[in-house]
CSV table of N, CA and C in Angstrom, one decimal:
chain,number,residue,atom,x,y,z
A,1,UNK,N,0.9,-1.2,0.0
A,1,UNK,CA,0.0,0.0,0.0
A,1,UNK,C,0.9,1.2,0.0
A,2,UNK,N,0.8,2.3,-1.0
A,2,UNK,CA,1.3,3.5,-1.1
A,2,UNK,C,1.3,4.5,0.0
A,3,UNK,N,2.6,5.4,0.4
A,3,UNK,CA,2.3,6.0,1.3
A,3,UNK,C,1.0,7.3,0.9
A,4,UNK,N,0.5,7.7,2.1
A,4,UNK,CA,-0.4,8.7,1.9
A,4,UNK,C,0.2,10.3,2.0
A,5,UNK,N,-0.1,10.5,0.5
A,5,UNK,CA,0.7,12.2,0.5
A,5,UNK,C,-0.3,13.6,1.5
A,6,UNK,N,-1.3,12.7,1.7
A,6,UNK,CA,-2.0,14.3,2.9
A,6,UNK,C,-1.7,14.0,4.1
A,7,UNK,N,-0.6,12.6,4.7
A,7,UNK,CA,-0.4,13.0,5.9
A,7,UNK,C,0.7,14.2,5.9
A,8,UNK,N,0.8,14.1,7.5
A,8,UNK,CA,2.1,14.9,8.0
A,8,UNK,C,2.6,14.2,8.8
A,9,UNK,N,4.1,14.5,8.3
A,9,UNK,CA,5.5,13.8,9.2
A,9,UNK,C,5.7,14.5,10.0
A,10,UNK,N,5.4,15.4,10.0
A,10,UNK,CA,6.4,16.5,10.9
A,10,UNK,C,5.5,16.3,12.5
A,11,UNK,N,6.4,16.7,13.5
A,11,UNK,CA,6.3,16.7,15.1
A,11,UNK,C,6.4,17.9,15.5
A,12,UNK,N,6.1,19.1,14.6
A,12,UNK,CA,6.4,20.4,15.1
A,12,UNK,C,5.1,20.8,15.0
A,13,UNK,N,4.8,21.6,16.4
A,13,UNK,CA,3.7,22.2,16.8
A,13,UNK,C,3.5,23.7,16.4
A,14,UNK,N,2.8,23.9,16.0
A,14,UNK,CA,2.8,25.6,15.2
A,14,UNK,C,1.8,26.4,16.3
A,15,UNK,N,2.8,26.7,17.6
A,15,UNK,CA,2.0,27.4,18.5
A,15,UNK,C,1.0,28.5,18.2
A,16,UNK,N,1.6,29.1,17.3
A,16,UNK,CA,1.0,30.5,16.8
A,16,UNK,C,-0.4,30.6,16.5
A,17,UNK,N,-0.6,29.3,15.4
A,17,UNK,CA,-1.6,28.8,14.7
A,17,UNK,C,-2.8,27.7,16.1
A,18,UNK,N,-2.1,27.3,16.7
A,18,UNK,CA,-3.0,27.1,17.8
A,18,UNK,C,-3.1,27.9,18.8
A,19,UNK,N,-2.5,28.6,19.2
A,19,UNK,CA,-3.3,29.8,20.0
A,19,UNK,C,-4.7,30.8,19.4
A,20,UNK,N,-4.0,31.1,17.8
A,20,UNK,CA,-5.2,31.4,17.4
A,20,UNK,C,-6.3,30.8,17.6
A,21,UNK,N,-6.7,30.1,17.3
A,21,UNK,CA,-8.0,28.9,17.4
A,21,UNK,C,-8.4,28.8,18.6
A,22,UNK,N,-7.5,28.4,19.6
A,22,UNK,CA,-7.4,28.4,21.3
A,22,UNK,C,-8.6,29.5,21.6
A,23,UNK,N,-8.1,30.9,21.1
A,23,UNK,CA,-8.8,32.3,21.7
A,23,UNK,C,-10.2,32.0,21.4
A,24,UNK,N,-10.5,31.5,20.1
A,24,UNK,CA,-11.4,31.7,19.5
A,24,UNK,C,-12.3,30.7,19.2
A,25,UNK,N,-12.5,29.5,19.7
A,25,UNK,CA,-13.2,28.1,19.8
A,25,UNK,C,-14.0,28.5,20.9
A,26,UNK,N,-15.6,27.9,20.0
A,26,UNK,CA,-16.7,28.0,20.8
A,26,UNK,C,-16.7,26.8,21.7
A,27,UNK,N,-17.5,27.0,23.0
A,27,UNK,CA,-17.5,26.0,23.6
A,27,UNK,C,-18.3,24.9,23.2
A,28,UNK,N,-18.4,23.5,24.2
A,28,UNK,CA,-19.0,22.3,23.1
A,28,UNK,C,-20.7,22.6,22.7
A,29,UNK,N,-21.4,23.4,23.8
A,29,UNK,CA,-23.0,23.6,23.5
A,29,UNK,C,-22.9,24.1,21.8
A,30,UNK,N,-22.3,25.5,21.8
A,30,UNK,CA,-22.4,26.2,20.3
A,30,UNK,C,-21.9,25.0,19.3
A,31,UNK,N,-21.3,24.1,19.2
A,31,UNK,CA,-20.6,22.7,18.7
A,31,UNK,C,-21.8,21.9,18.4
A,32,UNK,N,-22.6,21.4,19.7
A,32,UNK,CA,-23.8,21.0,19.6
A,32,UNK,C,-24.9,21.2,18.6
A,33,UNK,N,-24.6,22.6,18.8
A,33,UNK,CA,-26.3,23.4,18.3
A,33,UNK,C,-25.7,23.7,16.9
A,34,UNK,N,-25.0,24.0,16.2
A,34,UNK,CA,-24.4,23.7,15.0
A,34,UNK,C,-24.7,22.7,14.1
A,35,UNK,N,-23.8,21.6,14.7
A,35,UNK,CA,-24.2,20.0,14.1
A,35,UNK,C,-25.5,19.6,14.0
A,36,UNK,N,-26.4,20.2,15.1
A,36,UNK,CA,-28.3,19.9,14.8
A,36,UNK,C,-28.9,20.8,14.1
A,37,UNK,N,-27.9,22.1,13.7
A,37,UNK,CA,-29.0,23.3,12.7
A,37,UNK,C,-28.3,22.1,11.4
A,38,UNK,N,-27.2,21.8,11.0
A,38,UNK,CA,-26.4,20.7,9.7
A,38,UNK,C,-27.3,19.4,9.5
A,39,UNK,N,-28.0,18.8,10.5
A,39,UNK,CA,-28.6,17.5,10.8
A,39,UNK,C,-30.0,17.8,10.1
A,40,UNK,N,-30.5,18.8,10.8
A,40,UNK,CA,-31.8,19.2,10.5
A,40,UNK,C,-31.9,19.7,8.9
A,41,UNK,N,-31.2,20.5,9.0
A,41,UNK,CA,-30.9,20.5,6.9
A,41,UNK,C,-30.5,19.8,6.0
A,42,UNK,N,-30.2,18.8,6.7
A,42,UNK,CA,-29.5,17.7,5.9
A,42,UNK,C,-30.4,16.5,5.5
A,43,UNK,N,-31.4,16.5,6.1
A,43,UNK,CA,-32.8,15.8,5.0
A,43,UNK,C,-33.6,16.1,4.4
A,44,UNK,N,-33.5,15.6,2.8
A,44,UNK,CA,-33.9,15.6,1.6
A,44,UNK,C,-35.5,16.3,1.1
A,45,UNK,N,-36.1,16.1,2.2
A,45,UNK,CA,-37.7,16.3,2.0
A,45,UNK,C,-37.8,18.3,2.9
A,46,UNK,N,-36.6,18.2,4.0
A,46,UNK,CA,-36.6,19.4,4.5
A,46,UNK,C,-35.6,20.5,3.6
A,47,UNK,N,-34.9,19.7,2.7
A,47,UNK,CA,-34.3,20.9,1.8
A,47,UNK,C,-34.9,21.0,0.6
A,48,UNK,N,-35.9,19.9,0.2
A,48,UNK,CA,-37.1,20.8,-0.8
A,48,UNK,C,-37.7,22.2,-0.4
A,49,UNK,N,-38.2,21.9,1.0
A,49,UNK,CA,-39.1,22.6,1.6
A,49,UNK,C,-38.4,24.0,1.3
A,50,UNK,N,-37.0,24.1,1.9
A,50,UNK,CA,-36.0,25.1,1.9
A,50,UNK,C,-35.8,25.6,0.8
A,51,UNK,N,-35.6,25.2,-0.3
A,51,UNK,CA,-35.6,25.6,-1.6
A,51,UNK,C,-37.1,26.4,-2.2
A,52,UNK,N,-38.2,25.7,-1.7
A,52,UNK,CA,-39.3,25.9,-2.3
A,52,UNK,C,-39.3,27.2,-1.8
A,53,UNK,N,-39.3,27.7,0.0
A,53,UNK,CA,-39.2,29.2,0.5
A,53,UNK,C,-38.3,30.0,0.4
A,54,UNK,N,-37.0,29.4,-0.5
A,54,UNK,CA,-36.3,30.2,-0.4
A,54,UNK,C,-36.8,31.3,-1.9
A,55,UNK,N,-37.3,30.3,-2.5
A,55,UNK,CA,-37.9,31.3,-3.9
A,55,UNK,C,-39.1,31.9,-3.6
A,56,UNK,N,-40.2,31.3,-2.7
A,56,UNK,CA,-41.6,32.3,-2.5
A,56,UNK,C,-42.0,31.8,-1.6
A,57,UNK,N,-42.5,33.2,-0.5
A,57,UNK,CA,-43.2,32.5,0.7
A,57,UNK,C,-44.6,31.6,0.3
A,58,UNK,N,-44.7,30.5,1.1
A,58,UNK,CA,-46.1,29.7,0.7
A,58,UNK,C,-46.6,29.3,1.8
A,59,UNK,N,-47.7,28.9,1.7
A,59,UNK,CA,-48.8,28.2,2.6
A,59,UNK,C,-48.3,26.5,2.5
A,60,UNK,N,-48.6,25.8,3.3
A,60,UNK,CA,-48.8,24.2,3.2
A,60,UNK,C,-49.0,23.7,2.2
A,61,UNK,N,-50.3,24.3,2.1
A,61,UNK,CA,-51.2,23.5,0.6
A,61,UNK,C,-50.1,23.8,-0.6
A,62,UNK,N,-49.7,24.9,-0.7
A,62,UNK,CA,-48.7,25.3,-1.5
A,62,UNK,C,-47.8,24.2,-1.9
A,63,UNK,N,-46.9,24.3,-0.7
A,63,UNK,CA,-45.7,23.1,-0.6
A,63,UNK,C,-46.4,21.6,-0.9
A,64,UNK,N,-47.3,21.3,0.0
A,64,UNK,CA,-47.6,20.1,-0.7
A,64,UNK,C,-48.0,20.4,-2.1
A,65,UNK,N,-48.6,20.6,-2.6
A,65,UNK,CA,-48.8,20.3,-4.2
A,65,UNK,C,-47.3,20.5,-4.8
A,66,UNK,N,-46.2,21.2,-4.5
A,66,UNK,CA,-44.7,21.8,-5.3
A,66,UNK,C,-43.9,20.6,-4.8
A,67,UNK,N,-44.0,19.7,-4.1
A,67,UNK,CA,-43.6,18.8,-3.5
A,67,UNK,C,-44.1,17.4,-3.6
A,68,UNK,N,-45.2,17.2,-4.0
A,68,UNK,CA,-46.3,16.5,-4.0
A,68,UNK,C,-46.4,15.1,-2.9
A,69,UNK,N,-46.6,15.8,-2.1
A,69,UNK,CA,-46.8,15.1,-0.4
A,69,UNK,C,-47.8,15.5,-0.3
A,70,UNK,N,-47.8,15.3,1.3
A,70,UNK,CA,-49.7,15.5,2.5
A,70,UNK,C,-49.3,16.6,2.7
A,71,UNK,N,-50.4,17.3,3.2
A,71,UNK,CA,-50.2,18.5,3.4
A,71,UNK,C,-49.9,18.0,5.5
A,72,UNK,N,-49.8,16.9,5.6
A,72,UNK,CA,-49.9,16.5,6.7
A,72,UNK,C,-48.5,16.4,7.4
A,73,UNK,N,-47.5,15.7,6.1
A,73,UNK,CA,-46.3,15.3,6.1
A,73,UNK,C,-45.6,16.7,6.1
A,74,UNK,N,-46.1,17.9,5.4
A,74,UNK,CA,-45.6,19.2,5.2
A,74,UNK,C,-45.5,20.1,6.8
A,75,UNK,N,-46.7,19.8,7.5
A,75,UNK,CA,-46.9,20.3,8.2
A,75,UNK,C,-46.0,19.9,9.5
A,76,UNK,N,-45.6,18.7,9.3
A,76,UNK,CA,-45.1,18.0,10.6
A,76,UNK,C,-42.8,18.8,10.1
A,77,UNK,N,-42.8,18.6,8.9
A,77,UNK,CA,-41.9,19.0,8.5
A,77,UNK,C,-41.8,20.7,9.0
A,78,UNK,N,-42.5,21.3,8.8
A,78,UNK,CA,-42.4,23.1,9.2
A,78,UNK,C,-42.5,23.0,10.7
A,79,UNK,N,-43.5,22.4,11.5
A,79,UNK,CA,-42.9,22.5,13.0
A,79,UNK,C,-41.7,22.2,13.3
A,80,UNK,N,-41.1,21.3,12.6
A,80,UNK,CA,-39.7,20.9,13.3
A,80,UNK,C,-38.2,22.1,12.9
A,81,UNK,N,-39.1,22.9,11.5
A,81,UNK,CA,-37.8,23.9,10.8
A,81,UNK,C,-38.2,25.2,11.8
A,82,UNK,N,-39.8,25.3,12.2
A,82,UNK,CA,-40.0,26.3,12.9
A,82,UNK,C,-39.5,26.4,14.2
A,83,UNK,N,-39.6,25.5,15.0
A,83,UNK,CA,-39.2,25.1,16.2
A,83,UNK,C,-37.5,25.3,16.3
A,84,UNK,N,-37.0,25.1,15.3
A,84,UNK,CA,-35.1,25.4,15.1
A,84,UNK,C,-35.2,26.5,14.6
A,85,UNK,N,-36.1,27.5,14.1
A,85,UNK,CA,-36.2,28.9,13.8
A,85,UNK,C,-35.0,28.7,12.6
A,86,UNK,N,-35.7,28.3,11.8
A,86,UNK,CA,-34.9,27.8,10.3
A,86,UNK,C,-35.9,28.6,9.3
A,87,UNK,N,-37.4,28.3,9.8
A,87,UNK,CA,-38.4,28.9,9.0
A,87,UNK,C,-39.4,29.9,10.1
A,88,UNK,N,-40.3,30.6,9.7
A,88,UNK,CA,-41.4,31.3,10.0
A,88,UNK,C,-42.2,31.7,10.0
A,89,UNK,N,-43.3,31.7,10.7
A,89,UNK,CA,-44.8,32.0,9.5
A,89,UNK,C,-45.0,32.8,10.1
A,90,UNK,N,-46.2,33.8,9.4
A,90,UNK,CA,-47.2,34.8,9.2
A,90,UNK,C,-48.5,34.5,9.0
A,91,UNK,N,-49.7,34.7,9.7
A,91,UNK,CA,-50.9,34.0,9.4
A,91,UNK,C,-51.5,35.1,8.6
A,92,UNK,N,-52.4,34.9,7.8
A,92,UNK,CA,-53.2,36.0,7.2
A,92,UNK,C,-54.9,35.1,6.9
A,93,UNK,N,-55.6,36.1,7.9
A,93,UNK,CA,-57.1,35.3,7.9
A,93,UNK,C,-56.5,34.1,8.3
A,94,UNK,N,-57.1,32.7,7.4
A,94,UNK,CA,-57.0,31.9,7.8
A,94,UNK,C,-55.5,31.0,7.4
A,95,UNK,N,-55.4,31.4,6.0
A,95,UNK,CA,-54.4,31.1,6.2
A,95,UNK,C,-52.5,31.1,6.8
A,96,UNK,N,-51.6,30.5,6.5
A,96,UNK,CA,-50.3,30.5,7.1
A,96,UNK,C,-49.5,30.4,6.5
A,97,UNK,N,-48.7,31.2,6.2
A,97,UNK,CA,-47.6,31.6,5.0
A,97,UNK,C,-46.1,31.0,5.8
A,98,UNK,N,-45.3,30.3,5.1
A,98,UNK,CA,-44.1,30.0,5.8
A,98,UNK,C,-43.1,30.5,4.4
A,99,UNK,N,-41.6,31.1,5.6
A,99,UNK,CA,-40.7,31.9,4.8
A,99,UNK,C,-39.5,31.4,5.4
A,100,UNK,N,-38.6,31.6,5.0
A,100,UNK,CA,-36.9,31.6,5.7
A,100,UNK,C,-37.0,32.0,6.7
A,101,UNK,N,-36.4,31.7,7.3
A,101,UNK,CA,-36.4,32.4,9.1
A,101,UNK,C,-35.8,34.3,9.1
A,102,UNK,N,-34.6,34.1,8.8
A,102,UNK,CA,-33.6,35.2,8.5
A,102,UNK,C,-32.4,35.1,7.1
A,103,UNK,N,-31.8,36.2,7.3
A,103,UNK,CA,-31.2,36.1,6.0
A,103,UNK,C,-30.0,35.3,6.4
A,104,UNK,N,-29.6,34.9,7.5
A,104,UNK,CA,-28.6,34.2,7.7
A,104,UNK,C,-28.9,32.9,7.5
A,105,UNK,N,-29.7,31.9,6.9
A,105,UNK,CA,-30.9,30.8,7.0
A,105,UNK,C,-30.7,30.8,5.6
A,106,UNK,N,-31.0,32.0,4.6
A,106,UNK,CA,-31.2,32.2,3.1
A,106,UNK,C,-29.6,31.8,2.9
A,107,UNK,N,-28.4,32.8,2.9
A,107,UNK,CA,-27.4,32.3,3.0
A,107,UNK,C,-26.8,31.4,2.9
A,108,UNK,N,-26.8,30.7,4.2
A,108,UNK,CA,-26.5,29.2,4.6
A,108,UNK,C,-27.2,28.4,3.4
A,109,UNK,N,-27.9,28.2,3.2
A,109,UNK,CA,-28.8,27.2,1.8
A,109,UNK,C,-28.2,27.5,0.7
A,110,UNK,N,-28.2,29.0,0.2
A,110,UNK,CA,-27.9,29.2,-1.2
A,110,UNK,C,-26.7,28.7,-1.2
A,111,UNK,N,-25.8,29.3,-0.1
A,111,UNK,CA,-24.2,29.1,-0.7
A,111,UNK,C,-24.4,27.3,-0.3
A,112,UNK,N,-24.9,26.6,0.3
A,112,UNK,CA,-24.4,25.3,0.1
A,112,UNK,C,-24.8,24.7,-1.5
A,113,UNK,N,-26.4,25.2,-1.6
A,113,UNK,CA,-26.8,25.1,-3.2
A,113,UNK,C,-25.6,25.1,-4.3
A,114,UNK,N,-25.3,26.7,-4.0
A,114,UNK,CA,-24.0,27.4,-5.1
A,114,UNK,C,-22.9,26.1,-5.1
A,115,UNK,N,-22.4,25.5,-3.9
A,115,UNK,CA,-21.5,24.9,-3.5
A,115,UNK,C,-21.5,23.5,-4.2
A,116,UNK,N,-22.4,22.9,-4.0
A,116,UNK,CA,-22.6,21.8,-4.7
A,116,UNK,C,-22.6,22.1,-6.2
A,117,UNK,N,-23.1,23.1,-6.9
A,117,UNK,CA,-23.6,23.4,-8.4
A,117,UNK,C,-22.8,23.3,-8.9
A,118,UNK,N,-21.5,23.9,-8.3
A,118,UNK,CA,-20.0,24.9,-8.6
A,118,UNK,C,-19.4,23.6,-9.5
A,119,UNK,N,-19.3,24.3,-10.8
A,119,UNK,CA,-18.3,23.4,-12.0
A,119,UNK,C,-17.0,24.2,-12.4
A,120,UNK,N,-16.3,23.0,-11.9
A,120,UNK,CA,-14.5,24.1,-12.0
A,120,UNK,C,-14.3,23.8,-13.8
């Protein structure tokens, strides 16, 4: 078996470069809460949903037809992105319009979108 060219040989510690990080590493909760905003976006039927608001706020019924699920299965999906303040609604009369939470939410999606699309 060939050696591996991305290890490292070297035994020198680059204090400099870890002190930086040192100052600046969140503790393990913000670590926590991170990996579950990543987890929670990271299923297939919740990043339709995410795509579908990221282009126009909609109602359920909306999503389910652009998705073509329950409006049941939709609904159980937006409690769980609302509840992580991923998404948020507005009620109008009767109905309930769900949107991106904030622009830091829009962001996060697009550029992972952009990220994946990206052809070098």
């Amino acid at each position: 078996m060939g050696r591996n060219e991305f290890s490292c040989d070297c035994n020198i510690i680059h204090q400099d470069a870890v002190d930086k990080v040192l100052k600046k590493i969140p503790d393990e909760n913000t670590f926590n809460r991170l990996a579950d905003l990543f987890k929670l976006i990271g299923d297939t039927t919740r990043c339709k949903i995410l795509f579908a608001l990221d282009q126009q706020e909609m109602c359920v019924c909306d999503l389910a037809n652009v998705l073509n699920m329950t409006k049941s299965s939709i609904s159980h999906q937006l409690a769980v992105l609302r509840r992580s303040r991923v998404v948020r609604c507005r009620k109008s009369g009767k109905e309930v319009y769900y949107t991106l939470d904030d622009e830091h939410i829009v962001q996060l999606f697009e550029i992972g979108l952009e990220h994946i699309n990206h052809k070098d």
